[in-house]
PDB file of C-alpha atoms in Angstrom:
ATOM      1  CA  UNK J   1     -60.801 -48.511  38.774  1.00  0.00           C
ATOM      2  CA  UNK J   2     -64.427 -48.125  37.812  1.00  0.00           C
ATOM      3  CA  UNK J   3     -66.276 -45.826  40.216  1.00  0.00           C
ATOM      4  CA  UNK J   4     -69.793 -46.902  39.262  1.00  0.00           C
ATOM      5  CA  UNK J   5     -69.940 -49.492  42.069  1.00  0.00           C
ATOM      6  CA  UNK J   6     -70.191 -46.590  44.519  1.00  0.00           C
ATOM      7  CA  UNK J   7     -73.418 -45.341  42.924  1.00  0.00           C
ATOM      8  CA  UNK J   8     -76.857 -46.466  44.079  1.00  0.00           C
ATOM      9  CA  UNK J   9     -78.725 -48.528  41.426  1.00  0.00           C
ATOM     10  CA  UNK J  10     -81.035 -45.640  40.439  1.00  0.00           C
ATOM     11  CA  UNK J  11     -78.346 -42.943  40.197  1.00  0.00           C
ATOM     12  CA  UNK J  12     -78.475 -41.931  36.521  1.00  0.00           C
ATOM     13  CA  UNK J  13     -76.634 -40.442  34.847  1.00  0.00           C
ATOM     14  CA  UNK J  14     -73.620 -41.503  36.836  1.00  0.00           C
ATOM     15  CA  UNK J  15     -69.905 -40.797  36.386  1.00  0.00           C
ATOM     16  CA  UNK J  16     -67.622 -43.710  35.576  1.00  0.00           C
ATOM     17  CA  UNK J  17     -63.835 -43.538  35.455  1.00  0.00           C
ATOM     18  CA  UNK J  18     -61.247 -46.054  34.272  1.00  0.00           C
ATOM     19  CA  UNK J  19     -57.454 -46.091  34.633  1.00  0.00           C
ATOM     20  CA  UNK J  20     -55.829 -47.968  31.741  1.00  0.00           C
ATOM     21  CA  UNK J  21     -52.448 -49.609  32.217  1.00  0.00           C
ATOM     22  CA  UNK J  22     -50.136 -50.904  29.501  1.00  0.00           C
ATOM     23  CA  UNK J  23     -50.893 -54.484  28.491  1.00  0.00           C
ATOM     24  CA  UNK J  24     -53.934 -54.880  30.796  1.00  0.00           C
ATOM     25  CA  UNK J  25     -57.320 -54.920  29.046  1.00  0.00           C
ATOM     26  CA  UNK J  26     -60.005 -53.090  31.042  1.00  0.00           C
ATOM     27  CA  UNK J  27     -63.511 -54.551  30.798  1.00  0.00           C
ATOM     28  CA  UNK J  28     -66.251 -51.941  30.549  1.00  0.00           C
ATOM     29  CA  UNK J  29     -68.798 -52.547  33.312  1.00  0.00           C
ATOM     30  CA  UNK J  30     -72.199 -51.539  31.944  1.00  0.00           C
ATOM     31  CA  UNK J  31     -75.258 -51.945  34.163  1.00  0.00           C
ATOM     32  CA  UNK J  32     -78.249 -53.864  32.830  1.00  0.00           C
ATOM     33  CA  UNK J  33     -80.776 -51.435  31.336  1.00  0.00           C
ATOM     34  CA  UNK J  34     -78.201 -48.735  30.712  1.00  0.00           C
ATOM     35  CA  UNK J  35     -75.781 -47.347  28.152  1.00  0.00           C
ATOM     36  CA  UNK J  36     -72.187 -46.371  28.910  1.00  0.00           C
ATOM     37  CA  UNK J  37     -70.911 -43.335  26.991  1.00  0.00           C
ATOM     38  CA  UNK J  38     -67.134 -42.858  26.875  1.00  0.00           C
ATOM     39  CA  UNK J  39     -66.444 -39.108  26.848  1.00  0.00           C
ATOM     40  CA  UNK J  40     -62.762 -38.240  27.356  1.00  0.00           C
ATOM     41  CA  UNK J  41     -59.384 -39.967  27.271  1.00  0.00           C
ATOM     42  CA  UNK J  42     -56.345 -38.300  28.852  1.00  0.00           C
ATOM     43  CA  UNK J  43     -52.761 -39.077  29.819  1.00  0.00           C
ATOM     44  CA  UNK J  44     -52.302 -39.253  33.597  1.00  0.00           C
ATOM     45  CA  UNK J  45     -48.812 -37.732  33.204  1.00  0.00           C
ATOM     46  CA  UNK J  46     -46.959 -36.241  30.202  1.00  0.00           C
ATOM     47  CA  UNK J  47     -45.132 -38.459  27.727  1.00  0.00           C
ATOM     48  CA  UNK J  48     -41.713 -37.687  26.261  1.00  0.00           C
ATOM     49  CA  UNK J  49     -41.857 -35.780  22.934  1.00  0.00           C
ATOM     50  CA  UNK J  50     -41.149 -38.893  20.827  1.00  0.00           C
ATOM     51  CA  UNK J  51     -43.574 -41.229  22.676  1.00  0.00           C
ATOM     52  CA  UNK J  52     -47.246 -41.966  22.047  1.00  0.00           C
ATOM     53  CA  UNK J  53     -50.077 -43.893  23.668  1.00  0.00           C
ATOM     54  CA  UNK J  54     -52.710 -45.691  21.597  1.00  0.00           C
ATOM     55  CA  UNK J  55     -56.096 -46.452  23.171  1.00  0.00           C
ATOM     56  CA  UNK J  56     -58.187 -49.081  21.403  1.00  0.00           C
ATOM     57  CA  UNK J  57     -61.434 -50.983  21.985  1.00  0.00           C
ATOM     58  CA  UNK J  58     -62.654 -54.516  21.319  1.00  0.00           C
ATOM     59  CA  UNK J  59     -66.060 -56.165  21.798  1.00  0.00           C
ATOM     60  CA  UNK J  60     -67.369 -59.720  22.156  1.00  0.00           C
ATOM     61  CA  UNK J  61     -68.484 -59.643  18.511  1.00  0.00           C
ATOM     62  CA  UNK J  62     -65.130 -58.370  17.246  1.00  0.00           C
ATOM     63  CA  UNK J  63     -61.929 -59.484  18.931  1.00  0.00           C
ATOM     64  CA  UNK J  64     -60.060 -57.053  16.658  1.00  0.00           C
ATOM     65  CA  UNK J  65     -58.858 -53.954  18.500  1.00  0.00           C
ATOM     66  CA  UNK J  66     -60.040 -50.703  16.910  1.00  0.00           C
ATOM     67  CA  UNK J  67     -58.124 -47.481  17.590  1.00  0.00           C
ATOM     68  CA  UNK J  68     -60.103 -44.923  19.607  1.00  0.00           C
ATOM     69  CA  UNK J  69     -57.376 -42.267  19.859  1.00  0.00           C
ATOM     70  CA  UNK J  70     -53.649 -41.635  19.890  1.00  0.00           C
ATOM     71  CA  UNK J  71     -52.202 -39.471  22.668  1.00  0.00           C
ATOM     72  CA  UNK J  72     -48.809 -37.759  22.801  1.00  0.00           C
ATOM     73  CA  UNK J  73     -47.003 -34.865  24.476  1.00  0.00           C
ATOM     74  CA  UNK J  74     -48.577 -32.560  21.867  1.00  0.00           C
ATOM     75  CA  UNK J  75     -52.056 -34.141  22.266  1.00  0.00           C
ATOM     76  CA  UNK J  76     -52.432 -35.237  25.906  1.00  0.00           C
ATOM     77  CA  UNK J  77     -56.218 -35.681  25.770  1.00  0.00           C
ATOM     78  CA  UNK J  78     -58.983 -36.524  23.332  1.00  0.00           C
ATOM     79  CA  UNK J  79     -62.753 -36.106  23.369  1.00  0.00           C
ATOM     80  CA  UNK J  80     -64.557 -39.271  22.249  1.00  0.00           C
ATOM     81  CA  UNK J  81     -68.190 -40.328  21.843  1.00  0.00           C
ATOM     82  CA  UNK J  82     -68.537 -44.106  22.042  1.00  0.00           C
ATOM     83  CA  UNK J  83     -71.605 -45.920  23.378  1.00  0.00           C
ATOM     84  CA  UNK J  84     -71.711 -49.409  24.893  1.00  0.00           C
ATOM     85  CA  UNK J  85     -74.531 -51.634  26.113  1.00  0.00           C
ATOM     86  CA  UNK J  86     -74.130 -54.566  28.550  1.00  0.00           C
ATOM     87  CA  UNK J  87     -74.237 -57.055  25.653  1.00  0.00           C
ATOM     88  CA  UNK J  88     -71.307 -55.407  23.826  1.00  0.00           C
ATOM     89  CA  UNK J  89     -68.736 -56.812  26.249  1.00  0.00           C
ATOM     90  CA  UNK J  90     -66.468 -53.859  25.527  1.00  0.00           C
ATOM     91  CA  UNK J  91     -62.835 -53.811  26.587  1.00  0.00           C
ATOM     92  CA  UNK J  92     -60.331 -50.946  26.475  1.00  0.00           C
ATOM     93  CA  UNK J  93     -56.668 -51.545  25.638  1.00  0.00           C
ATOM     94  CA  UNK J  94     -53.566 -49.368  25.996  1.00  0.00           C
ATOM     95  CA  UNK J  95     -50.424 -49.636  23.930  1.00  0.00           C
ATOM     96  CA  UNK J  96     -47.823 -47.205  25.305  1.00  0.00           C
ATOM     97  CA  UNK J  97     -44.403 -46.958  26.930  1.00  0.00           C
ATOM     98  CA  UNK J  98     -44.027 -48.947  30.148  1.00  0.00           C
ATOM     99  CA  UNK J  99     -45.439 -47.103  33.167  1.00  0.00           C
ATOM    100  CA  UNK J 100     -47.879 -44.979  31.147  1.00  0.00           C
ATOM    101  CA  UNK J 101     -51.431 -44.687  32.507  1.00  0.00           C
ATOM    102  CA  UNK J 102     -54.407 -43.227  30.682  1.00  0.00           C
ATOM    103  CA  UNK J 103     -57.635 -42.051  32.335  1.00  0.00           C
ATOM    104  CA  UNK J 104     -60.982 -42.553  30.617  1.00  0.00           C
ATOM    105  CA  UNK J 105     -64.061 -40.598  31.736  1.00  0.00           C
ATOM    106  CA  UNK J 106     -67.553 -41.869  30.965  1.00  0.00           C
ATOM    107  CA  UNK J 107     -71.200 -41.458  31.904  1.00  0.00           C
ATOM    108  CA  UNK J 108     -73.813 -44.158  32.365  1.00  0.00           C
ATOM    109  CA  UNK J 109     -77.414 -43.440  31.311  1.00  0.00           C
ATOM    110  CA  UNK J 110     -80.640 -45.370  31.907  1.00  0.00           C
ATOM    111  CA  UNK J 111     -82.096 -46.790  28.690  1.00  0.00           C
ATOM    112  CA  UNK J 112     -85.743 -46.469  29.669  1.00  0.00           C
ATOM    113  CA  UNK J 113     -87.780 -43.339  30.278  1.00  0.00           C
ATOM    114  CA  UNK J 114     -90.687 -42.858  32.680  1.00  0.00           C
ATOM    115  CA  UNK J 115     -93.506 -42.188  30.208  1.00  0.00           C
ATOM    116  CA  UNK J 116     -95.934 -41.027  32.926  1.00  0.00           C
ATOM    117  CA  UNK J 117     -94.901 -37.373  32.612  1.00  0.00           C
ATOM    118  CA  UNK J 118     -95.497 -36.309  29.030  1.00  0.00           C
ATOM    119  CA  UNK J 119     -95.999 -32.624  29.931  1.00  0.00           C
ATOM    120  CA  UNK J 120     -92.846 -31.412  28.224  1.00  0.00           C
ATOM    121  CA  UNK J 121     -91.335 -34.125  26.067  1.00  0.00           C
ATOM    122  CA  UNK J 122     -89.232 -31.596  24.134  1.00  0.00           C
ATOM    123  CA  UNK J 123     -87.334 -30.618  27.304  1.00  0.00           C
ATOM    124  CA  UNK J 124     -86.130 -34.181  27.898  1.00  0.00           C
ATOM    125  CA  UNK J 125     -83.245 -35.884  26.121  1.00  0.00           C
ATOM    126  CA  UNK J 126     -84.514 -38.436  23.635  1.00  0.00           C
ATOM    127  CA  UNK J 127     -83.910 -42.038  24.671  1.00  0.00           C
ATOM    128  CA  UNK J 128     -84.108 -44.852  22.179  1.00  0.00           C
ATOM    129  CA  UNK J 129     -85.196 -48.433  22.747  1.00  0.00           C
ATOM    130  CA  UNK J 130     -82.207 -49.699  20.723  1.00  0.00           C
ATOM    131  CA  UNK J 131     -79.774 -48.828  23.516  1.00  0.00           C
ATOM    132  CA  UNK J 132     -78.987 -45.202  22.678  1.00  0.00           C
ATOM    133  CA  UNK J 133     -79.151 -42.367  25.183  1.00  0.00           C
ATOM    134  CA  UNK J 134     -79.312 -38.592  24.897  1.00  0.00           C
ATOM    135  CA  UNK J 135     -80.718 -38.772  21.389  1.00  0.00           C
ATOM    136  CA  UNK J 136     -77.700 -40.663  20.019  1.00  0.00           C
ATOM    137  CA  UNK J 137     -78.033 -44.212  18.726  1.00  0.00           C
ATOM    138  CA  UNK J 138     -75.895 -46.858  20.345  1.00  0.00           C
ATOM    139  CA  UNK J 139     -73.283 -47.851  17.816  1.00  0.00           C
ATOM    140  CA  UNK J 140     -71.542 -51.174  17.594  1.00  0.00           C
ATOM    141  CA  UNK J 141     -68.019 -51.488  16.335  1.00  0.00           C
ATOM    142  CA  UNK J 142     -67.822 -52.897  12.838  1.00  0.00           C
ATOM    143  CA  UNK J 143     -64.663 -53.649  10.910  1.00  0.00           C
ATOM    144  CA  UNK J 144     -65.437 -50.958   8.311  1.00  0.00           C
ATOM    145  CA  UNK J 145     -66.184 -48.273  10.925  1.00  0.00           C
ATOM    146  CA  UNK J 146     -62.679 -47.693  12.266  1.00  0.00           C
ATOM    147  CA  UNK J 147     -59.059 -48.473  11.529  1.00  0.00           C
ATOM    148  CA  UNK J 148     -57.928 -51.630  13.333  1.00  0.00           C
ATOM    149  CA  UNK J 149     -54.854 -51.678  15.535  1.00  0.00           C
TER     150      UNK J 149
END
């Protein structure tokens, strides 16, 4: 399940982990005033050579599921870079053989920056007011951005 509930409200960045099960959508819990960055997707145990697992995402603005990655015995993990804000209402989905579980690692970042210390702005990651963190803009899922599943 999501481990962010164990973190104190001001613990940023914080690790978040999800375990995806076949046929059970997993809602992404994003704290108010923060951005959730999905980082890695990995099989919890190996698949048979002819099997594959497809991880996809949907949002409140697009009920269509968009493929994030495809995992197999030859490719048991994938590095991803997807950002979500609380208003995205993101959900992860897993299409795979029965009994397959996929682990998703993420990090949650505060959206605002304490502007009191401007001594070395270049040493800090850039944070944007539009929901992005670490210098990367928050991106919404659009139909033309990814292949739908």
